[in-house]
Each structure stands twice: as C-alpha cells, then as structure tokens.
Amino acid sequence: MRVVGFHSVFSLIFLLEAHVSISMCIRPEELSGKLFTHVDKKKMLTKVREMFDFSFTNYMRHAYPLDELDPIHCTGRGYDFANRQNINVNDALGNYQLTLVDSLDTLAILGNVSAFKHAVELITHSLNFHIDTVVQVFESTIRVLGGLLSAHLMITDPKKRFKSLRPDHYADELLSLAHDLANRIIVAFEGTPSGIPFPRVNLRLSSVETLGYSHTCLAGAGSLLLEFGTLSLLLKDPTYAETARRVVLQLWKRRSNVTGLLGTDIDLISGKWVNQMTGVGAGQDSFYEYLLKSRIAFDDKQMGQMFDSALRSLNYHLRGNETSCTRKDGLPSAYWNVNMYTGGITNYWIDSLQAAWPGILALAGAVEEAKCQHSIHLSIWRRFGLPPERYNLLSKTPDLSFYPLRPEFAESTYHLYRVTKDPFYLSVGAEIVLNLDKYARAKCGFATIHNVQDMSQEDRMESFFLSETLKYLYLLFDEENLINVNEEDFIFTTQAHILPISRLRQLAKLLPFNPFQSSTDYVEGPPYFITSTPESYVCQAVKSTSNVFE
C-alpha cells in the first residue's frame, strides 16, 4: 500500500478553495416567493455549493483521514477505541475516511472534477479495511460500500455521461475496495438461527461482535439489498444479492398474520419481535424504501409485490385508511406508530427520519398523500426553524430536541419538486438552506443542533450532511444537472448514493442466475382489512394539521 502524503491532501484543499465562491449572505426577503425566478435558483445553488465546499475543505484540512469533522473546535473525530461500547459514535465510525468516501458522488454532482479525482486518488492509495474497529453492518454498507460503488459506477459509466471524472489509469480500485469491505462484513449473515444478521462485525478479524446485544432493527437488517445487489452485478457473483435478499424474506415471513405489519426490533436467536411497534420512521423507514427501490433498480417484482402489500397494511393501520389530509376526528393525518399485532396506537410522536416517507410515497406514485405528509413535517420545521429529532403531536413539544443535520425532509422536498414542478417546494428548500446556514454554521463547518428550542450547538458534523442533505438541496435548485436531466435512469440509495437503473438491469441479464427474479418463500399477506380494525384511533383528539403545531 502506497501512502499518499499530506501534500496530496493540501492539493485537494487548494482545489476546493479555488472552486468555492465567496459566501453569500441571502435574506429570505430577497427571494421572490411563489414565483421563484431563475435568479433565485442561482442564488440558492451558489449558496449550497459554498456550504458544501466550506465544510468539505475544513474536513480535509482539520479532520482527514479521521471519519468526521468536529466543526466547532476544528478537529477530527475517529473511532472511540477507549470505549468500544460507545455505539452512538462507533456504529457510524470505523476509521475508514468516512466523510471522504461518503462525499465522493456529491463532489461529482457539484461538478468539482479535480477534487473528485484527487479524492479517488487518496482513497485508492490509502484506504485499508484491515482495521481493528467494530462497525455496524448497516452504516458501513450504506455509507462506505454505497459510496465506493456509486463513484465506481460514475467513473465506468458505459454511456460516458461522467467521462471527465475518470482518473488516469483507473483500474477498478474502488470496486476492489467495495469487494473487500463486503467480504469482511458478510460474516454477520452466518450462524444465526433466525437467518437475520448480527448488526456488528470486527473489520480486521471479519468476525461478529455482539457488544452484549442480541437484537437488531428492521431497517438495519433489511436495507442492504441495493448495495449488496449492485456489488453482485458488478462482480457477476449473485452471492451478495442472494444473502441480503434472503434476510428480507426472513423478516417478511415474520410479519403479523393479522395486520400484515412488521415490528421494529427483532431477536436474532429466537426470531421474535422484541419491539412490536410499527412505524415508518427510525428503525423501519429504509426497509420499505428498499422494497420499492429494489423493484425499480433490479426489476425485482417480488420485492415490488411486498412493497405494495406492506403499503396497504401501513395505510390501513397507521394512516387509519383515511383519504383526506385533514381527519374528521381532529387527529393529524400522520402515519401513527402502532402495535404490529393489533393496529392500536402505541404513542403520539413523529420522528425526523419519518420525513423521508413523503419522498417514498412520491416515488411510488402516491403524490397527493406525499404532499399531505410533507406538510406535517413542514409545520414542525417552521415552528422551530429546524426539526427536533422527535416531536409529540399531543403535547406539542419535542420528546427529543436535537437535530443532527438530517437529510430526510430535504430529500422529500426534492422528490416532490421533481414530481410536481411546483415552485412551492423550491421555496421550502430555500427555507431549509437559510435556516441551516443561520443556526448550524460553525467555525469550520456545520454543527449538530443540541436543542432546537434554543439552537445551542453540539460539536459534530455527520457524514450524511455532505452525502445527503446538501446533495438533495443542490439538486433541488440545479435543473440542468445530469442527474435531473436523466432522472428516469437514476435511483438514490438510502444514503443518497446514486445508482444507474438501466445499467443494473442490463447487468442482471448477464448473470447465470438472476437472484432478483426468485419468488422463494413469498406469501401475499393476510386479510388485514377484515380481521383488524384501527379502533384505537377513537381517542384523545388533536386539532387538524393546520393548527396542531400552534
């Protein structure tokens, strides 16, 4: 392994500083409101670019090769070797240049070709997964494996849409790194009686590390198919796709035979649900997202049937089978968290990860429902300026007050604009950008908001701020971006890494065995609408969504 010297890092910083424009001070009143002119778009595009370049440059200067930037003290954050049980940090970090890898395709989308090539050079010559770190399978898959695969697909695009990105003498090094990482974490899928993978592995040893936990969440176990499937197609080896797909089917078999719903956390040994709450937010969201996106990316009809069946159950039990955005009983029209066996409401909070659900609905063609759900999250944003991690719709107060720069609301805003072309969503995007700049900007980047009620900051900038939040906001205002011009041929992973649909489908045809055409163990689902009723919706009333947050 050749080690790239710090002069290479500083050359990347120089390129970024040359690319960045002078920071713009934009006031909300300077935007043209509902019209949202070309000039307005240009202003916001320039602003988002500046926010990315400011953050990324400082990551490279103060934090690289550590995983994250601490933007207040301008230092790096890496794996917590002193406390391996610190899963709040260590589940995301692995001492594998996380922010750099996660940001590769954002650099490409912003058109910073020189910085992209230098980043690829740094990664290919210095990244090594033979590290004594215990990482979460889900996070390492969606952030690192996905980042490597997306960048490789852009570099090797047979349509040459990204031809300027190809580094000299590129020899599939990013794919080789992705292959190595997958081989180190695939051990998590072996040896559990339930067939559901362990959530964590040691990268150096390629061995399972339980850290005292015997359960995993629905999203963590069941949201790996896009990345593992893409790797299978590129390697012409169906093993990885089969492995991830088999887990989805194991989880699906364990849904309630009364409601058709799945829980949140499941025991790896017994295969029984230890958290029986069903929702579309934290711990569950990307499971449903990947059912839908596997149909789109791989033409996996079975996953598509499962999404359709799941959506019917979710609409009936979580949404109360309502068709109006404003409920007659006064309750907000949210997808409530319910018990998977009874359909009864378990709590009255909505979390910030649930803000991705409107985008999933829009992608599924349920545009009016997507608009309705988006409006609920917009109300929360506007009440605080930035959203709390969890908001209680009954008490009208945050249950969890922090905001770690999550992308989900920006993601749904982007998808709804692409579907509707309604300039209202451009105005919403502008609000997001300006509030991030107002409240989260720190000395060297953008900081987690510790409490949205006083906008106090916390010294952490997670990699998804660059890989997702700013990517979606940039694409929202860049109508002519290659991704938008060819939007029917691209799908975003749950970490906003970009995959080419037509290429993946073509590669699937070349496999001797196509794992995405299997229908093993599929069952249509129970008659949820006959045997269960959402009677617990008749409960303490909440005002309609227009006033519930006042």
XYZ file of C-alpha atoms in Angstrom:
550
model
C 0.000 0.000 0.000
C 1.425 3.378 -1.009
C 0.698 6.139 1.487
C -0.380 9.420 -0.041
C 1.478 12.289 1.599
C -0.122 15.321 3.156
C 0.878 17.386 0.116
C -1.823 15.451 -1.769
C -4.377 16.334 0.889
C -3.458 20.007 0.731
C -3.602 19.971 -3.059
C -7.200 18.776 -2.715
C -7.896 21.610 -0.259
C -6.403 24.099 -2.714
C -8.640 22.817 -5.497
C -11.696 23.130 -3.284
C -10.824 26.669 -2.228
C -10.380 27.628 -5.858
C -13.781 26.113 -6.586
C -15.647 27.847 -3.758
C -17.304 31.177 -4.383
C -17.448 33.966 -1.843
C -20.004 33.208 0.845
C -23.312 34.860 0.089
C -25.499 36.488 2.695
C -29.039 35.822 1.446
C -32.010 37.157 3.343
C -35.377 35.408 2.961
C -36.964 38.622 1.687
C -34.528 38.629 -1.245
C -36.196 35.549 -2.699
C -39.172 36.006 -4.977
C -41.627 33.853 -3.069
C -44.028 31.780 -5.113
C -42.517 32.780 -8.453
C -39.002 31.664 -7.519
C -37.171 33.038 -10.521
C -34.093 31.763 -12.300
C -32.095 34.323 -10.339
C -33.455 32.913 -7.082
C -32.421 29.396 -8.097
C -28.964 30.641 -8.994
C -28.574 32.300 -5.604
C -29.573 29.173 -3.749
C -27.393 26.959 -5.929
C -24.391 29.150 -5.200
C -25.217 29.151 -1.512
C -25.464 25.370 -1.253
C -22.205 24.964 -3.163
C -20.490 27.354 -0.750
C -21.859 25.418 2.247
C -20.521 22.147 0.868
C -17.110 23.485 -0.112
C -16.708 25.281 3.224
C -17.487 22.100 5.155
C -15.575 19.682 2.964
C -12.467 21.854 2.759
C -12.354 22.115 6.531
C -12.870 18.368 6.894
C -9.848 17.773 4.663
C -7.767 20.397 6.470
C -8.631 19.607 10.092
C -10.031 16.062 10.244
C -8.888 13.807 7.381
C -8.085 10.894 7.493
C -10.363 10.587 10.534
C -14.021 9.909 9.860
C -15.732 13.158 10.799
C -15.116 16.840 11.411
C -15.906 18.443 14.751
C -16.803 21.848 13.297
C -16.725 23.978 16.448
C -13.215 23.081 17.602
C -11.946 22.292 14.082
C -10.662 18.831 14.966
C -11.193 15.319 13.680
C -13.343 12.578 15.170
C -12.469 8.909 14.793
C -13.395 5.582 16.274
C -13.629 5.555 20.079
C -11.080 2.861 20.914
C -11.218 3.768 24.607
C -14.889 2.785 24.816
C -15.897 0.247 22.208
C -19.379 0.170 23.749
C -19.901 3.788 22.644
C -22.234 2.819 19.825
C -23.520 6.386 19.411
C -20.141 7.123 17.851
C -18.739 3.760 16.830
C -21.764 2.483 14.923
C -21.097 5.120 12.270
C -17.315 5.465 12.508
C -14.715 2.873 11.590
C -11.501 4.820 10.954
C -12.108 4.394 7.233
C -12.091 8.000 5.943
C -15.856 8.049 6.226
C -16.676 11.618 5.212
C -14.357 11.481 2.192
C -15.818 8.208 0.894
C -19.396 9.245 1.637
C -18.927 12.550 -0.221
C -17.479 11.213 -3.475
C -20.600 11.374 -5.619
C -21.577 14.741 -4.119
C -18.277 16.124 -5.433
C -19.199 14.670 -8.815
C -22.692 16.155 -8.791
C -21.321 19.580 -7.902
C -19.043 19.313 -10.923
C -15.793 19.545 -8.971
C -13.893 17.176 -11.225
C -10.396 17.922 -9.932
C -11.423 17.448 -6.299
C -13.223 14.211 -7.178
C -10.148 12.791 -8.907
C -7.886 13.756 -6.027
C -10.323 12.188 -3.558
C -10.323 8.945 -5.551
C -6.513 9.001 -5.558
C -6.399 9.440 -1.791
C -8.861 6.613 -1.223
C -7.338 4.128 -3.640
C -3.831 4.594 -2.237
C -4.508 4.934 1.481
C -7.800 3.259 2.453
C -7.441 -0.149 4.064
C -10.200 -2.084 5.825
C -7.811 -4.244 7.854
C -8.684 -2.156 10.918
C -9.391 -3.258 14.481
C -12.750 -1.498 14.623
C -16.216 -2.877 15.308
C -18.631 -1.337 12.818
C -22.347 -1.551 12.270
C -23.166 -3.590 9.172
C -25.964 -1.232 8.131
C -23.984 2.012 8.461
C -20.837 0.660 6.822
C -22.943 -0.708 3.972
C -24.991 2.377 3.167
C -22.213 4.928 3.760
C -18.948 3.273 2.726
C -19.923 0.389 0.452
C -22.543 2.580 -1.215
C -20.137 5.495 -1.608
C -17.477 3.339 -3.243
C -19.945 1.652 -5.606
C -21.629 4.879 -6.697
C -18.310 6.559 -7.502
C -17.108 3.480 -9.383
C -20.301 3.373 -11.437
C -19.896 7.036 -12.372
C -16.271 6.547 -13.400
C -17.043 3.472 -15.516
C -20.372 4.630 -16.976
C -20.606 2.982 -20.438
C -22.713 5.906 -21.675
C -19.769 8.170 -20.769
C -22.051 10.681 -19.075
C -19.380 11.180 -16.392
C -16.340 10.773 -18.654
C -14.487 13.756 -17.199
C -14.463 12.078 -13.775
C -12.286 9.125 -14.754
C -8.848 9.358 -13.143
C -5.854 8.400 -15.247
C -5.031 4.706 -15.086
C -8.141 3.864 -13.050
C -8.250 0.074 -12.664
C -11.441 -0.553 -10.683
C -9.753 0.172 -7.355
C -12.974 1.464 -5.782
C -14.782 -1.729 -6.753
C -11.949 -3.789 -5.275
C -12.252 -1.877 -2.001
C -16.017 -2.414 -2.007
C -15.483 -6.133 -2.582
C -13.014 -6.304 0.310
C -15.374 -4.486 2.679
C -18.320 -6.707 1.753
C -16.272 -9.845 2.363
C -15.372 -8.581 5.830
C -18.953 -7.841 6.885
C -20.777 -10.724 5.210
C -19.809 -12.910 8.177
C -22.621 -11.134 10.048
C -25.109 -13.158 7.996
C -23.742 -16.517 9.121
C -24.724 -18.589 12.111
C -27.917 -17.036 13.482
C -30.813 -19.488 13.972
C -33.254 -16.875 12.688
C -31.343 -16.164 9.482
C -31.232 -12.481 10.420
C -27.716 -10.974 10.515
C -25.801 -9.754 13.521
C -25.657 -5.952 13.494
C -21.893 -5.527 14.081
C -18.598 -7.036 12.932
C -14.900 -6.536 13.596
C -13.335 -5.484 10.307
C -9.823 -6.782 10.975
C -10.955 -10.177 12.236
C -14.005 -10.429 9.969
C -15.874 -11.759 12.974
C -19.129 -10.990 14.729
C -19.031 -8.670 17.758
C -22.266 -8.612 19.753
C -21.234 -5.961 22.312
C -23.887 -7.549 24.508
C -26.750 -7.019 22.052
C -28.855 -9.896 20.718
C -31.308 -7.947 18.591
C -31.345 -5.752 15.521
C -33.829 -3.421 13.880
C -35.949 -3.954 10.782
C -34.172 -1.286 8.746
C -30.702 -2.331 9.864
C -31.148 -5.940 8.766
C -33.457 -5.427 5.809
C -31.990 -2.402 4.000
C -28.868 -3.839 2.395
C -30.139 -5.126 -0.937
C -29.378 -2.113 -3.139
C -25.694 -2.088 -2.181
C -25.201 -5.860 -1.989
C -27.216 -6.341 -5.163
C -25.175 -3.759 -7.055
C -21.950 -5.413 -5.907
C -23.209 -8.790 -7.137
C -23.975 -7.358 -10.550
C -20.599 -5.672 -10.915
C -18.733 -8.806 -9.803
C -21.020 -11.182 -11.721
C -21.444 -13.073 -8.457
C -25.021 -13.457 -7.144
C -23.847 -14.381 -3.622
C -24.118 -10.901 -2.129
C -27.556 -10.203 -3.576
C -28.845 -13.614 -2.500
C -27.542 -13.047 1.025
C -29.204 -9.660 1.502
C -32.393 -10.725 -0.253
C -32.754 -13.834 1.891
C -32.805 -11.643 5.005
C -35.619 -9.512 3.595
C -37.680 -12.656 3.055
C -36.934 -13.907 6.573
C -38.177 -10.625 8.023
C -41.221 -10.643 5.753
C -42.200 -14.123 6.952
C -42.324 -12.772 10.499
C -44.936 -10.073 9.897
C -48.236 -10.332 11.752
C -50.699 -12.750 10.165
C -53.491 -10.466 11.381
C -52.396 -6.983 10.330
C -49.600 -7.659 7.847
C -47.337 -5.332 9.860
C -43.733 -5.784 10.977
C -42.123 -4.667 14.229
C -39.084 -2.521 14.926
C -36.554 -4.735 16.774
C -36.162 -8.481 16.412
C -34.220 -11.044 18.452
C -31.519 -12.729 16.361
C -31.760 -16.067 18.134
C -35.489 -16.624 18.538
C -36.604 -14.569 15.548
C -39.290 -12.962 17.727
C -40.067 -9.263 17.802
C -38.807 -7.579 20.974
C -40.167 -4.177 19.949
C -43.603 -4.648 18.421
C -44.092 -1.050 17.311
C -44.741 -0.439 13.627
C -43.986 2.911 12.039
C -42.319 4.497 9.038
C -39.596 6.325 10.952
C -36.416 5.380 12.796
C -35.517 1.698 12.709
C -38.030 0.874 9.969
C -38.083 3.507 7.221
C -35.498 2.184 4.784
C -36.879 -1.375 4.868
C -39.939 -0.214 2.942
C -37.822 2.148 0.860
C -35.635 -0.732 -0.324
C -38.587 -2.947 -1.197
C -39.740 -0.256 -3.612
C -36.305 0.703 -4.903
C -35.289 -2.924 -5.482
C -38.240 -3.211 -7.842
C -37.080 -0.067 -9.647
C -33.338 -0.770 -9.714
C -33.335 -4.526 -10.340
C -36.815 -5.139 -11.762
C -37.368 -7.312 -8.682
C -41.077 -7.991 -8.981
C -41.282 -9.928 -5.729
C -39.890 -7.008 -3.725
C -42.385 -4.785 -5.523
C -45.291 -7.031 -4.556
C -44.099 -6.965 -0.968
C -43.946 -3.163 -1.003
C -47.490 -2.946 -2.374
C -48.760 -5.331 0.294
C -46.878 -3.507 3.058
C -48.181 -0.136 1.895
C -51.780 -1.352 2.030
C -51.276 -2.511 5.620
C -49.499 0.711 6.592
C -52.213 2.846 5.041
C -54.950 0.961 6.830
C -53.468 0.702 10.305
C -51.070 3.642 10.598
C -52.994 6.083 8.456
C -56.410 4.842 9.601
C -57.452 4.217 5.990
C -58.133 7.952 5.699
C -58.203 9.509 2.241
C -58.289 13.141 3.353
C -55.267 15.108 4.501
C -57.342 16.533 7.358
C -59.019 13.912 9.539
C -62.637 14.280 10.559
C -61.876 13.255 14.148
C -59.389 16.101 14.538
C -56.262 13.956 14.585
C -53.352 14.945 12.368
C -53.179 12.846 9.247
C -49.823 11.318 10.159
C -48.745 7.704 9.907
C -49.041 6.868 13.594
C -46.855 4.360 15.420
C -48.982 1.295 16.179
C -48.732 -2.188 17.639
C -47.911 -4.645 14.871
C -50.412 -7.252 16.112
C -53.429 -5.074 16.914
C -53.023 -1.879 14.912
C -53.589 0.129 18.104
C -51.674 3.382 18.502
C -48.650 2.998 20.792
C -47.513 6.626 21.021
C -48.088 10.059 19.518
C -44.666 11.159 18.386
C -43.284 11.656 14.921
C -39.532 11.495 14.319
C -37.332 13.321 11.848
C -36.442 10.177 9.892
C -40.129 9.787 9.072
C -39.721 12.892 6.908
C -38.326 10.598 4.187
C -41.713 8.892 3.859
C -43.286 11.585 1.631
C -40.451 11.065 -0.845
C -41.030 7.310 -0.852
C -44.746 7.860 -1.432
C -43.986 10.239 -4.303
C -41.682 7.655 -5.858
C -44.481 5.084 -5.525
C -46.910 7.397 -7.336
C -48.963 8.431 -4.282
C -48.291 12.112 -4.893
C -51.279 13.630 -3.087
C -50.586 11.573 0.018
C -46.926 12.563 -0.228
C -47.931 16.234 -0.256
C -50.083 15.682 2.811
C -47.315 14.003 4.799
C -44.767 16.596 3.688
C -46.988 19.374 5.030
C -46.911 17.843 8.525
C -43.129 17.884 8.626
C -43.042 21.378 7.149
C -45.213 22.577 10.029
C -42.714 21.181 12.522
C -39.795 22.780 10.677
C -41.496 26.150 10.655
C -42.368 26.028 14.315
C -38.752 25.577 15.413
C -36.665 26.639 12.412
C -35.012 23.209 12.369
C -36.796 19.998 13.397
C -36.389 18.146 16.691
C -35.427 14.503 16.437
C -38.813 13.541 17.870
C -41.943 15.684 18.195
C -45.009 14.754 20.265
C -48.199 15.634 18.423
C -50.321 15.547 21.576
C -48.183 17.585 23.949
C -46.954 19.762 21.051
C -43.430 19.616 22.444
C -40.219 17.840 21.444
C -39.586 14.473 23.061
C -36.006 14.648 21.744
C -34.762 18.149 20.972
C -31.555 17.620 18.983
C -31.128 17.902 15.201
C -28.033 16.219 13.702
C -28.382 17.871 10.244
C -30.542 15.042 8.920
C -31.434 14.979 5.199
C -34.877 13.362 5.153
C -37.016 16.477 4.819
C -34.751 17.925 2.130
C -34.936 14.550 0.369
C -38.737 14.541 0.265
C -38.817 18.197 -0.765
C -36.539 17.374 -3.698
C -38.611 14.382 -4.817
C -41.887 16.287 -4.583
C -40.479 19.114 -6.660
C -39.253 16.690 -9.322
C -42.698 15.069 -9.472
C -44.845 18.216 -9.339
C -42.522 21.030 -10.518
C -44.453 23.178 -8.059
C -42.216 26.166 -7.125
C -43.610 25.944 -3.612
C -41.081 23.189 -2.948
C -38.265 25.431 -4.154
C -39.342 27.965 -1.540
C -39.368 25.225 1.092
C -35.878 24.205 0.016
C -34.733 27.792 0.358
C -36.071 27.865 3.921
C -34.084 24.732 4.721
C -30.877 26.180 3.279
C -31.193 29.538 5.006
C -32.068 28.046 8.385
C -29.166 25.605 8.207
C -26.870 28.498 7.414
C -28.351 30.656 10.165
C -28.418 28.165 13.014
C -25.935 25.374 12.229
C -22.937 27.174 10.724
C -19.874 26.924 12.951
C -16.227 27.943 12.719
C -15.187 25.090 10.434
C -18.408 23.550 9.139
C -21.976 22.901 10.229
C -22.747 21.644 13.708
C -25.395 19.357 15.128
C -28.087 21.362 16.903
C -28.144 20.203 20.514
C -31.559 21.748 21.243
C -33.803 23.275 18.588
C -35.594 25.308 21.248
C -32.524 27.470 21.896
C -30.401 26.463 18.854
C -27.428 25.532 21.020
C -24.823 23.614 19.040
C -23.022 20.317 19.512
C -19.557 19.692 18.091
C -20.279 17.077 15.428
C -20.912 17.059 11.673
C -22.004 13.616 10.491
C -21.031 12.479 7.012
C -24.627 12.410 5.785
C -24.745 16.215 5.871
C -22.414 16.233 2.854
C -23.515 12.989 1.229
C -27.266 13.579 1.544
C -28.535 16.870 2.952
C -26.521 19.199 0.739
C -26.721 16.848 -2.250
C -30.516 16.914 -2.290
C -30.587 20.674 -1.760
C -28.126 21.251 -4.589
C -30.057 19.038 -6.983
C -33.296 20.771 -5.995
C -32.062 24.043 -7.496
C -29.938 22.665 -10.361
C -32.481 21.857 -13.066
C -29.771 21.174 -15.656
C -27.768 18.753 -13.550
C -27.017 15.493 -15.323
C -28.855 13.566 -12.603
C -32.033 15.593 -13.119
C -31.838 15.562 -16.917
C -31.563 11.760 -16.793
C -33.715 11.311 -13.693
C -35.573 8.280 -15.056
C -32.280 6.367 -15.159
C -31.072 7.034 -11.615
C -32.154 5.845 -8.190
C -30.879 7.070 -4.830
C -29.877 4.677 -2.079
C -30.995 5.475 1.454
C -27.662 7.327 1.851
C -28.365 9.260 -1.389
C -25.708 7.405 -3.349
C -26.664 7.280 -6.999
C -27.174 4.075 -8.982
C -27.906 3.805 -12.746
C -31.090 1.804 -13.296
C -30.631 0.738 -16.922
C -27.074 -0.447 -16.322
C -28.040 -2.504 -13.283
C -30.920 -4.137 -15.129
C -28.663 -4.928 -18.068
C -26.034 -6.448 -15.790
C -28.708 -8.604 -14.150
C -29.437 -10.204 -17.519
C -25.809 -11.321 -17.777
C -25.851 -13.339 -14.565
C -26.125 -17.117 -14.977
C -28.707 -16.980 -12.207
C -30.702 -13.802 -11.599
C -31.346 -13.543 -7.837
C -33.850 -10.745 -8.367
C -36.285 -12.991 -10.221
C -36.701 -15.531 -7.414
C -40.081 -15.839 -5.706
C -38.996 -18.187 -2.920
C -40.973 -18.043 0.324
C -43.268 -15.229 -0.793
C -46.733 -15.076 0.740
C -49.182 -12.393 -0.364
C -50.246 -11.391 3.117
C -53.203 -11.562 5.491
C -56.689 -10.092 5.037
C -55.678 -7.178 7.254
C -58.715 -5.102 6.348
C -61.161 -7.741 7.605
C -59.697 -9.155 10.810
C -58.401 -5.986 12.416
C -59.789 -2.521 12.921
C -57.941 0.634 13.961
C -60.347 1.208 16.844
C -57.703 2.909 18.978
C -57.923 5.914 16.674
C -61.010 6.900 18.669
C -59.042 8.532 21.424
C -57.853 11.853 22.723
C -58.407 14.378 19.961
C -55.773 16.589 18.398
C -56.573 19.592 16.256
C -56.171 19.343 12.495
C -52.739 19.776 10.975
C -53.285 23.423 10.198
C -53.357 24.247 13.909
C -51.807 21.303 15.737
C -48.391 22.917 15.991
C -49.573 26.325 17.163
